mmCIF file of C-alpha atoms in Angstrom:
data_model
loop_
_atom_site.group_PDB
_atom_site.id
_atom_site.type_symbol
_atom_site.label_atom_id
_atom_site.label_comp_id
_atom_site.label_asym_id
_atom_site.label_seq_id
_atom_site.Cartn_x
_atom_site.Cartn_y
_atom_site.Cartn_z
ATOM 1 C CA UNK R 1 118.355 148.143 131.061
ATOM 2 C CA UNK R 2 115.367 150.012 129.513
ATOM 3 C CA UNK R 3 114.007 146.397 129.057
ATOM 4 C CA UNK R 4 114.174 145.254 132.459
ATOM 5 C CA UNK R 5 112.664 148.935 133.745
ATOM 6 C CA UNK R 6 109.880 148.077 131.352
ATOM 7 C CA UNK R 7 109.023 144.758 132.797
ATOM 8 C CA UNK R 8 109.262 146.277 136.206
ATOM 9 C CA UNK R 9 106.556 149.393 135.502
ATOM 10 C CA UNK R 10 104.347 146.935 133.135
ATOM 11 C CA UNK R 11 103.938 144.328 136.771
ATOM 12 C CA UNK R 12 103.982 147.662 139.000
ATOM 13 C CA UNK R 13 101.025 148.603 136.521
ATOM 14 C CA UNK R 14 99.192 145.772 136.228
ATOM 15 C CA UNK R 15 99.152 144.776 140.077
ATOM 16 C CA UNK R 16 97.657 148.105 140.118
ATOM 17 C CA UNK R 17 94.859 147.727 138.384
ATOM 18 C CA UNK R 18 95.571 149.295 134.917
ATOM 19 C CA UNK R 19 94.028 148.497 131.886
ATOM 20 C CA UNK R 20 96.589 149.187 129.496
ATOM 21 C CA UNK R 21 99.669 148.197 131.793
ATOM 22 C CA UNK R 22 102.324 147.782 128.912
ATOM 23 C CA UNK R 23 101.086 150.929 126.487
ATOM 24 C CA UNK R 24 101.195 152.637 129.747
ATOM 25 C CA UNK R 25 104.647 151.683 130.642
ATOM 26 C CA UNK R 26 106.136 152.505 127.241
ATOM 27 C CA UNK R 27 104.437 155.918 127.163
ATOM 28 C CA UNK R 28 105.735 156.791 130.877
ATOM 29 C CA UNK R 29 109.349 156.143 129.709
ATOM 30 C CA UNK R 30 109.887 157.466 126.327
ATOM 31 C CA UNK R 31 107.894 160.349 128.455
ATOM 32 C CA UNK R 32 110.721 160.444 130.664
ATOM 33 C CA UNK R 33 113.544 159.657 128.040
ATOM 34 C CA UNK R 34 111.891 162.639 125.633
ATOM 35 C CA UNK R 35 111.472 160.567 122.957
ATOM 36 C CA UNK R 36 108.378 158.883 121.268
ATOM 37 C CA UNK R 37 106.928 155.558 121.447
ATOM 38 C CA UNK R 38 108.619 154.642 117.946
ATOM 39 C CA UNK R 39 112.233 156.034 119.330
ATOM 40 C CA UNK R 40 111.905 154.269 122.327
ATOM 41 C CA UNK R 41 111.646 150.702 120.744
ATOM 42 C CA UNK R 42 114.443 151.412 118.694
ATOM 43 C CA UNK R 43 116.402 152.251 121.561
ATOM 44 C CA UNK R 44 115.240 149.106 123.736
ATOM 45 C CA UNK R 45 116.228 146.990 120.151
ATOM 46 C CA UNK R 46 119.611 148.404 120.821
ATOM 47 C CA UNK R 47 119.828 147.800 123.928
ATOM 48 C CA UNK R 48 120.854 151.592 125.201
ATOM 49 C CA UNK R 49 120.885 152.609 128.576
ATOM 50 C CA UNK R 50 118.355 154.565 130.359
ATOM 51 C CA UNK R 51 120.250 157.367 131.719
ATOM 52 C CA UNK R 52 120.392 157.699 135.570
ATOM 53 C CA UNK R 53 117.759 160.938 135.985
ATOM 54 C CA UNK R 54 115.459 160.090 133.148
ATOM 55 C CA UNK R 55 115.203 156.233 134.894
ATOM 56 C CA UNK R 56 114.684 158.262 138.644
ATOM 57 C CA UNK R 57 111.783 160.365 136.437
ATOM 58 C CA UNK R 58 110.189 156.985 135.165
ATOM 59 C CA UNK R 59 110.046 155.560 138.813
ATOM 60 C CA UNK R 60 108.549 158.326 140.228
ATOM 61 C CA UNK R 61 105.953 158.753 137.143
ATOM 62 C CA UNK R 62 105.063 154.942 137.025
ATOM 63 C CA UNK R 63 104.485 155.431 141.126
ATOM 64 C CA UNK R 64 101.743 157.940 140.500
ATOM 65 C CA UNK R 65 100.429 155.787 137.665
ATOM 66 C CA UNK R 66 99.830 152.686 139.505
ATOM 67 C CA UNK R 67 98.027 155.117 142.404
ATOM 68 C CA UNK R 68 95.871 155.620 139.004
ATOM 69 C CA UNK R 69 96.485 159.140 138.175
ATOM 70 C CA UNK R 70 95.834 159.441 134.560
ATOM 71 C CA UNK R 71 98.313 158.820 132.019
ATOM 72 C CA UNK R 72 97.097 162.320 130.289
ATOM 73 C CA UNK R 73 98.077 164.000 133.600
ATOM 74 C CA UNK R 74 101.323 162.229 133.667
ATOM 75 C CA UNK R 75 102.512 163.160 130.424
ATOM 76 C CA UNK R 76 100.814 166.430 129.685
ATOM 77 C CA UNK R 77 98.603 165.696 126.514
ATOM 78 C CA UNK R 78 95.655 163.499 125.115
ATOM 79 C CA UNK R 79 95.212 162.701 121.398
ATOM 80 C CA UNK R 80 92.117 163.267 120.209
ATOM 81 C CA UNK R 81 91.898 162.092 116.660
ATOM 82 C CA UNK R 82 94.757 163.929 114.433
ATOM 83 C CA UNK R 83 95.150 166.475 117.487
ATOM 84 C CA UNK R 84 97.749 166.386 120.378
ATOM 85 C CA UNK R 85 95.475 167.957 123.428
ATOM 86 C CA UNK R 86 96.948 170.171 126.551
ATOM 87 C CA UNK R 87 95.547 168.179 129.340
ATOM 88 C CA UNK R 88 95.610 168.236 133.132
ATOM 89 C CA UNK R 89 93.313 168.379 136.454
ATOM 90 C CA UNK R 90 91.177 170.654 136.390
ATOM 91 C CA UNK R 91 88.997 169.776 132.770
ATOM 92 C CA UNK R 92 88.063 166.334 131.377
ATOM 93 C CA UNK R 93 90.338 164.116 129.429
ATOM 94 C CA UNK R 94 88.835 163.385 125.862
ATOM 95 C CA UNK R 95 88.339 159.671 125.282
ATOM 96 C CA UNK R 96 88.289 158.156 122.148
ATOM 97 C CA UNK R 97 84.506 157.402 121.982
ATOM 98 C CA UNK R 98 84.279 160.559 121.745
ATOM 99 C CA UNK R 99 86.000 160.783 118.689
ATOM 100 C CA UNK R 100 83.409 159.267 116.798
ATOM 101 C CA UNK R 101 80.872 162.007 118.369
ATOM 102 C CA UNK R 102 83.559 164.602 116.479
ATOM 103 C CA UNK R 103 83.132 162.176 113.406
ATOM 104 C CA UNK R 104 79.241 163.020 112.871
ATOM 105 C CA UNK R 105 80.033 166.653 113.342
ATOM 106 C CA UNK R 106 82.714 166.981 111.041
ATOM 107 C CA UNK R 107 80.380 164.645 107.859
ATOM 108 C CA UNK R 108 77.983 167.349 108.505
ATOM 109 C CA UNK R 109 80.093 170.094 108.513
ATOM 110 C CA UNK R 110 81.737 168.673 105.143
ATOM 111 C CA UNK R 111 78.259 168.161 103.916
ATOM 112 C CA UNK R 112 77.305 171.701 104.009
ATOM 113 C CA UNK R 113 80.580 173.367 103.150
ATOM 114 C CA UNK R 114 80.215 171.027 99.992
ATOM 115 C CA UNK R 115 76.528 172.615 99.364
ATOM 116 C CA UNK R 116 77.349 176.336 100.211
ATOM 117 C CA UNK R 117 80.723 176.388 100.911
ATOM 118 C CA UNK R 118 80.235 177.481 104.530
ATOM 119 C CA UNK R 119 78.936 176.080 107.604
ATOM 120 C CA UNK R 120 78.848 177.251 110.969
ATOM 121 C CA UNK R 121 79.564 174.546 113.992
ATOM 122 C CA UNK R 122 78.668 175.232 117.446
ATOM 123 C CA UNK R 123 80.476 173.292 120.087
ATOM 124 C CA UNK R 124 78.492 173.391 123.621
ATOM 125 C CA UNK R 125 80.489 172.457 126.893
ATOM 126 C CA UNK R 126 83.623 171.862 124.719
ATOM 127 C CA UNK R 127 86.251 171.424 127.719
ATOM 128 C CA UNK R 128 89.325 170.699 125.922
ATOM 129 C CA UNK R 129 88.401 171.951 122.921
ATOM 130 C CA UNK R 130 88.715 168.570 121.218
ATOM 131 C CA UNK R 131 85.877 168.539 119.301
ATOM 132 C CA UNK R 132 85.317 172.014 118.197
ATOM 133 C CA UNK R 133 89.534 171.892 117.118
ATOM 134 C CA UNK R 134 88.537 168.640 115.178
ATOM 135 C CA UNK R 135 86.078 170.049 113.413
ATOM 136 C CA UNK R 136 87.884 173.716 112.573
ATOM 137 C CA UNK R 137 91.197 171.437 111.328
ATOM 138 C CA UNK R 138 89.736 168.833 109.311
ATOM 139 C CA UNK R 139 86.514 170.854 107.458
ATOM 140 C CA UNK R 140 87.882 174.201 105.825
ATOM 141 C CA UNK R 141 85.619 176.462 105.685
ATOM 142 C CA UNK R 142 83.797 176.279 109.013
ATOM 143 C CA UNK R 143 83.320 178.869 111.439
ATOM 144 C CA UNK R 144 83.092 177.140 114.684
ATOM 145 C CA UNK R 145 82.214 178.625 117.889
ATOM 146 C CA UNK R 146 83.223 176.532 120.932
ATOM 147 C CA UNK R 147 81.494 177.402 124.754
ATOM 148 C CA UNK R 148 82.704 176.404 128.134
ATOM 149 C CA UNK R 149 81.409 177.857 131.329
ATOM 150 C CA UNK R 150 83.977 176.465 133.892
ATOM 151 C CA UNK R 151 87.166 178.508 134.645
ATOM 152 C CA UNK R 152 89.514 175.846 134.573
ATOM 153 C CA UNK R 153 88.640 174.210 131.455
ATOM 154 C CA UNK R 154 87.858 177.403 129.549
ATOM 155 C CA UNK R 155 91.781 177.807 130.274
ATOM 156 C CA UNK R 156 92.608 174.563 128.847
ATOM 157 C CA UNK R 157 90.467 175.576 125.955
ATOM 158 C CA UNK R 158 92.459 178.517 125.380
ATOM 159 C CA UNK R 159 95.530 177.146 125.463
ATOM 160 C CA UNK R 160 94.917 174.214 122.924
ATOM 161 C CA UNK R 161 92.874 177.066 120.757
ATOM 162 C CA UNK R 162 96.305 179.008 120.582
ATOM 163 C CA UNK R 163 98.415 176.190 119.996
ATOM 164 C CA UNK R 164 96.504 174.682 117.610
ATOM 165 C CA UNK R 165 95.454 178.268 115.550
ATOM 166 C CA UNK R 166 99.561 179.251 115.864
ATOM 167 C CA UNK R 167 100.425 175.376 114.255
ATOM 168 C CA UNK R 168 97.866 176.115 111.573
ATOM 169 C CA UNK R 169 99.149 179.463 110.637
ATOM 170 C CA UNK R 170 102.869 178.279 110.629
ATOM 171 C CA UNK R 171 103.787 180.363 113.653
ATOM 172 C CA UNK R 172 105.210 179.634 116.501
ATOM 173 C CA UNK R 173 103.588 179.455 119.587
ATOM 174 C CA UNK R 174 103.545 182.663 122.158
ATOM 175 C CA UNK R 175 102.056 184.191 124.873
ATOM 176 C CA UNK R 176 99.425 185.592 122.551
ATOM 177 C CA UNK R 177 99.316 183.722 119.641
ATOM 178 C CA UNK R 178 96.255 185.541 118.069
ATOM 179 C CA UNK R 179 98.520 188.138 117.470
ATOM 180 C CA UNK R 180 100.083 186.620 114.844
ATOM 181 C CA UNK R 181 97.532 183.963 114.036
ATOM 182 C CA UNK R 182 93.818 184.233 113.625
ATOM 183 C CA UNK R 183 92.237 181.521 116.101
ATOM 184 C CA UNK R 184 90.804 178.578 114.282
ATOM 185 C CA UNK R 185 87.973 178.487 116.820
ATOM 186 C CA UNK R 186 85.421 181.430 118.387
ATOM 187 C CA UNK R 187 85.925 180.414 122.256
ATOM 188 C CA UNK R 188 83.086 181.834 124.600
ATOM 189 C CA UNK R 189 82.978 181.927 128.416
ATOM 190 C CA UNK R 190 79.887 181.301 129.144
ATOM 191 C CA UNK R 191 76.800 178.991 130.223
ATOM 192 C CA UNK R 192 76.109 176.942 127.286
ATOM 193 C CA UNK R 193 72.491 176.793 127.310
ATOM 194 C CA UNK R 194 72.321 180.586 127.258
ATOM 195 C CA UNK R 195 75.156 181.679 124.887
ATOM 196 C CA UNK R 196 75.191 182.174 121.399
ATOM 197 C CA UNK R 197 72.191 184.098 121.036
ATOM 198 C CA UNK R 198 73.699 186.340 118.464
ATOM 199 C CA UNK R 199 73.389 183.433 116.113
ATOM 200 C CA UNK R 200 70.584 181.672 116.943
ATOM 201 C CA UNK R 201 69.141 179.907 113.780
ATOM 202 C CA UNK R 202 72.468 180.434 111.532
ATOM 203 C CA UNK R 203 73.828 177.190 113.354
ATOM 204 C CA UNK R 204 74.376 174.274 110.901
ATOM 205 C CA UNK R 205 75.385 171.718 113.263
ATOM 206 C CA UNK R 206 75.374 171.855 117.291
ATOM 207 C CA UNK R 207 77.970 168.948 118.798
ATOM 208 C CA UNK R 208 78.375 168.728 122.718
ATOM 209 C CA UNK R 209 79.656 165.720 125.124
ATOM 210 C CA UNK R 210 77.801 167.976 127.883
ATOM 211 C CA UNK R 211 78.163 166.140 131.657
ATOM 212 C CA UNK R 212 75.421 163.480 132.087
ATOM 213 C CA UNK R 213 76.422 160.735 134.977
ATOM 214 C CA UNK R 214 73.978 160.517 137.044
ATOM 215 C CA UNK R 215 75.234 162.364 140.471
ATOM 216 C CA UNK R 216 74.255 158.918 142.422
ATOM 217 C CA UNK R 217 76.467 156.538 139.658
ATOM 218 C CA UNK R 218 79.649 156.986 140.820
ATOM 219 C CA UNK R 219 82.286 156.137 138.301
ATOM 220 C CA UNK R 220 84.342 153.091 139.200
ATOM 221 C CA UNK R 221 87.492 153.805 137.735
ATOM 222 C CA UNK R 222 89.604 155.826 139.848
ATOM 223 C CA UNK R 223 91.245 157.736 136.949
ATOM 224 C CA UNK R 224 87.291 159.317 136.153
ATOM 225 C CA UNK R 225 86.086 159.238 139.301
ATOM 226 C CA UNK R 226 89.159 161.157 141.733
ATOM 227 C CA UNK R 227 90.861 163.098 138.619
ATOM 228 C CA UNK R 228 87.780 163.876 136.451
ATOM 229 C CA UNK R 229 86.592 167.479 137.439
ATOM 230 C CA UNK R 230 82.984 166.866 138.895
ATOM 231 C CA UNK R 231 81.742 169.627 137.062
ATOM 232 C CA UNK R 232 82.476 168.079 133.665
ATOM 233 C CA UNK R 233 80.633 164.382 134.702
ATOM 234 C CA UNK R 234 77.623 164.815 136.595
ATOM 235 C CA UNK R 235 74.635 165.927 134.454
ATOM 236 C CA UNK R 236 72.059 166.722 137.377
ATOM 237 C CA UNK R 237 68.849 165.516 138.188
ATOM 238 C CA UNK R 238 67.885 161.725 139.289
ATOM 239 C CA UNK R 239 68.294 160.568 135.656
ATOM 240 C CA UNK R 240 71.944 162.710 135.187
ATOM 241 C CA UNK R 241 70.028 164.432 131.962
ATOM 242 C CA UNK R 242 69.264 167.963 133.402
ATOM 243 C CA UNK R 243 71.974 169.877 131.827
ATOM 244 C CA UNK R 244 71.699 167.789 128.661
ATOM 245 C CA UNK R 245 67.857 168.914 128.380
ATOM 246 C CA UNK R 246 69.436 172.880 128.736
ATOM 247 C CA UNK R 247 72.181 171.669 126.048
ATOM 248 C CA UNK R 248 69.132 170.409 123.702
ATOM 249 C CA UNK R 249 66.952 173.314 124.337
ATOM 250 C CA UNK R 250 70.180 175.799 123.674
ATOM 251 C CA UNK R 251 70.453 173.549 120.201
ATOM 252 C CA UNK R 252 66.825 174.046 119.129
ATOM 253 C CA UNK R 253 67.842 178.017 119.098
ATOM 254 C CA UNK R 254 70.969 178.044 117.888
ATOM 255 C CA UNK R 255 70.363 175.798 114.938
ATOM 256 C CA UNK R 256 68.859 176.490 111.654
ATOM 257 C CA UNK R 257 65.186 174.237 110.141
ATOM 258 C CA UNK R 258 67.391 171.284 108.780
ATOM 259 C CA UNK R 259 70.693 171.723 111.047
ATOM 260 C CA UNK R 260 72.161 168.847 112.820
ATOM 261 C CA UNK R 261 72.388 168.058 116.947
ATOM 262 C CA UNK R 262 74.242 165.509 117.931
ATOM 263 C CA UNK R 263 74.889 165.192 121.669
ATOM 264 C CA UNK R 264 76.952 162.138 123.335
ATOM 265 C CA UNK R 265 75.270 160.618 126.466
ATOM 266 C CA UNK R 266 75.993 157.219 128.430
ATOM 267 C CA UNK R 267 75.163 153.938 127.140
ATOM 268 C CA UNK R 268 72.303 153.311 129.064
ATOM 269 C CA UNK R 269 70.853 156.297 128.713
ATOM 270 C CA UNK R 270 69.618 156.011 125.274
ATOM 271 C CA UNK R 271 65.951 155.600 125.655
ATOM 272 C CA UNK R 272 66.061 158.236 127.534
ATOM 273 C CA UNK R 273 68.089 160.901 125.645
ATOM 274 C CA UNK R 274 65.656 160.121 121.775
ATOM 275 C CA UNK R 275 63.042 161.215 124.337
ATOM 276 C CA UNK R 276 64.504 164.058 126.145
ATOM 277 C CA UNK R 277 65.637 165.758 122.256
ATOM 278 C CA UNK R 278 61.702 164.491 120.995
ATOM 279 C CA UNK R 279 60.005 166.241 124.123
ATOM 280 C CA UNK R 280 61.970 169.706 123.347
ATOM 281 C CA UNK R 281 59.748 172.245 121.625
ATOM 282 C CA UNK R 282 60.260 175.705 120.127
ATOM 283 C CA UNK R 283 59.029 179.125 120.303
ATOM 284 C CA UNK R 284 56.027 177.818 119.260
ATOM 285 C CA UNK R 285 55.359 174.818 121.545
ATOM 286 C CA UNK R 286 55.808 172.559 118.445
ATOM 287 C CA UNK R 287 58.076 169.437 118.265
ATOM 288 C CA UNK R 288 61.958 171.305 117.500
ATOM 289 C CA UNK R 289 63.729 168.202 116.367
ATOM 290 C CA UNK R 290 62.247 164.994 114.000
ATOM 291 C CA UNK R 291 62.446 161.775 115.006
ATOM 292 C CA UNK R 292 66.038 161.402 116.723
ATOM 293 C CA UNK R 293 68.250 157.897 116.490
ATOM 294 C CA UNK R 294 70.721 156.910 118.329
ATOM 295 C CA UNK R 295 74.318 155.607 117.251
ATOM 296 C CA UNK R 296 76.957 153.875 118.469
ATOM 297 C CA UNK R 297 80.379 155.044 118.936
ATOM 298 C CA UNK R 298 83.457 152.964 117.847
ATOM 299 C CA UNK R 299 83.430 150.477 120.519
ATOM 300 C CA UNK R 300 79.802 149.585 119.345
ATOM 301 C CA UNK R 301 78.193 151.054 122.176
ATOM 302 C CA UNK R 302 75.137 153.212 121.866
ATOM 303 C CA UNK R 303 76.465 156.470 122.800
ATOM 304 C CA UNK R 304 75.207 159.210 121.223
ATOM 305 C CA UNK R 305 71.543 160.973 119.741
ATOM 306 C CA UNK R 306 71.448 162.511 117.095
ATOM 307 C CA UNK R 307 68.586 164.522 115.317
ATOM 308 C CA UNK R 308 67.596 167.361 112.585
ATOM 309 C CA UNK R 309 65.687 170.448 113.407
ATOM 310 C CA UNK R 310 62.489 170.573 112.387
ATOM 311 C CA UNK R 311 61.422 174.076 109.929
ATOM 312 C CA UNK R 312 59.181 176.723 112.163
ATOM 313 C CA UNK R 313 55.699 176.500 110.721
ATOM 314 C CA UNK R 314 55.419 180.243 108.550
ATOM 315 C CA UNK R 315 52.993 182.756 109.433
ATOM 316 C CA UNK R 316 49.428 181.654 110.631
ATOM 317 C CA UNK R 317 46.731 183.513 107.914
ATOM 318 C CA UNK R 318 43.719 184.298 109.897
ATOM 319 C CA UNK R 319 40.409 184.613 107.868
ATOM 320 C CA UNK R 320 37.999 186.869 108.572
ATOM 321 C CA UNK R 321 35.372 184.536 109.701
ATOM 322 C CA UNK R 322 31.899 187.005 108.842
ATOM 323 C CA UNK R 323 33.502 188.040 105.384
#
């Protein structure tokens, strides 16, 4: 039976449209079955029945698949690298490009914990939380400050802060886990390019996937384009890099001469990001950043710039010119 329900959401799913029609199908029903992916292939080995209201669950989740709702929204969570990720409308789903964004933090962060045995990470429109959770899990000894301006999301962010600080204290989840477990990650309210000033220049790396479509390039799956908050995509201005130019200019405060930014962007838009990060300036009207690069993210794509912070010049000595 579970075979033949399988074969029936994987053509549902792919006369639908979706990319991943079989991985989706399999996830939907050991979804519905409350099992995982590995349990449910055993079962379909053995042949076992789908019971009758966990089969009535996958019908009526496969439905709202093939009208492309996300699969994140379906089943609840997103993984993101080691992580398991509360997800749902209302804040972006973290892809797995992404994940190689979190990968550059994280080398950084191990880089300097390795040198001084602390660093401090700044995470700027952080929406899930992915990145700033990857970093605080895998590099002991950061302090990591995460920012999200956007109700919605900051209360995803919350959520997967809690979960994930109660999981790493060996606690169990409550209504206010910080009670019993320090949070992992800092999590601000506020307008990224404006918070933080408390530590501006004690930053050792800045990470963001800030929004950056274009508001005129429409995305053409129906997944990003009807589910995706609008908030979280478009990036303002005819070239979509207006809040990512408030995201670099927030970085060029926050982070100390030396620190790392690294900021994800579309894959066209490389040319453009090197020169947004080498046009930003400091206090000083000087150049903030060296020479940025761009790399690719795991698909091979170029997806994301990345670039040091250049050391304030030290204090101008004026000579008396008639001595």
């Amino acid at each position: 039976m579970s075979t033949q329900l399988l074969k029936w959401a994987y053509e549902e799913l792919a006369d639908a449209g979706v990319a991943s029609p079989r991985a989706d199908a399999e996830v939907l029903l050991a979804h519905a079955l409350g099992v995982d992916r590995g349990e449910l292939r055993r079962l379909v080995v053995l042949g076992r029945e789908v019971p009758d209201d966990a089969a009535g669950t996958f019908s009526g989740l496969v439905s709202r698949r093939a009208a492309r709702e996300p699969l994140q929204h379906l089943t609840g969570v997103a993984a993101f690298r080691h992580l398991e990720l509360a997800v749902g409308p209302g804040v972006f789903v973290p892809r797995p490009e992404t994940e190689e964004v979190a990968q550059v933090a994280i080398d950084e962060a191990a880089k300097v914990v390795g040198e001084r045995e602390s660093a401090v990470v700044v995470d700027l429109c952080t929406g899930t939380g992915a990145i700033a959770l990857a970093v605080a899990t895998e590099v002991p000894g950061t302090r990591v400050h995460a920012v999200e301006l956007d109700k919605d999301a900051h209360a995803w962010a919350e959520r997967n802060v809690d979960a994930v600080s109660a999981a790493v204290a060996g606690v169990e989840a409550v209504a206010t886990p910080q009670a019993a477990a320090e949070r992992v990650v800092r999590l601000v309210k506020g307008d990224a390019r404006t918070a933080l000033y408390g530590i501006d220049g004690l930053a050792d790396v800045v990470v963001s996937n800030p929004p950056y479509v274009p508001s005129d390039a429409v995305p053409v799956d129906p997944e990003v384009a009807e589910h995706d908050p609008a908030v979280a995509l478009y990036g303002l201005g005819p070239d979509g890099l207006e809040v990512p130019r408030g995201i670099t200019d927030a970085a060029a405060r926050l982070l100390r001469p030396g620190g790392l930014y690294v900021m994800e962007h579309a894959e066209v838009q490389a040319e453009a990001a090197r020169a947004m990060v080498a046009a930003a300036r400091d206090a000083d009207g000087l150049p903030a950043f060296g020479a940025p690069e761009t790399r690719k993210d795991l698909t091979g794509r170029p997806r994301m710039v990345v670039a040091r912070r250049r050391a304030s010049p030290g204090p101008r000595i004026v000579k008396d010119c008639c001595a």
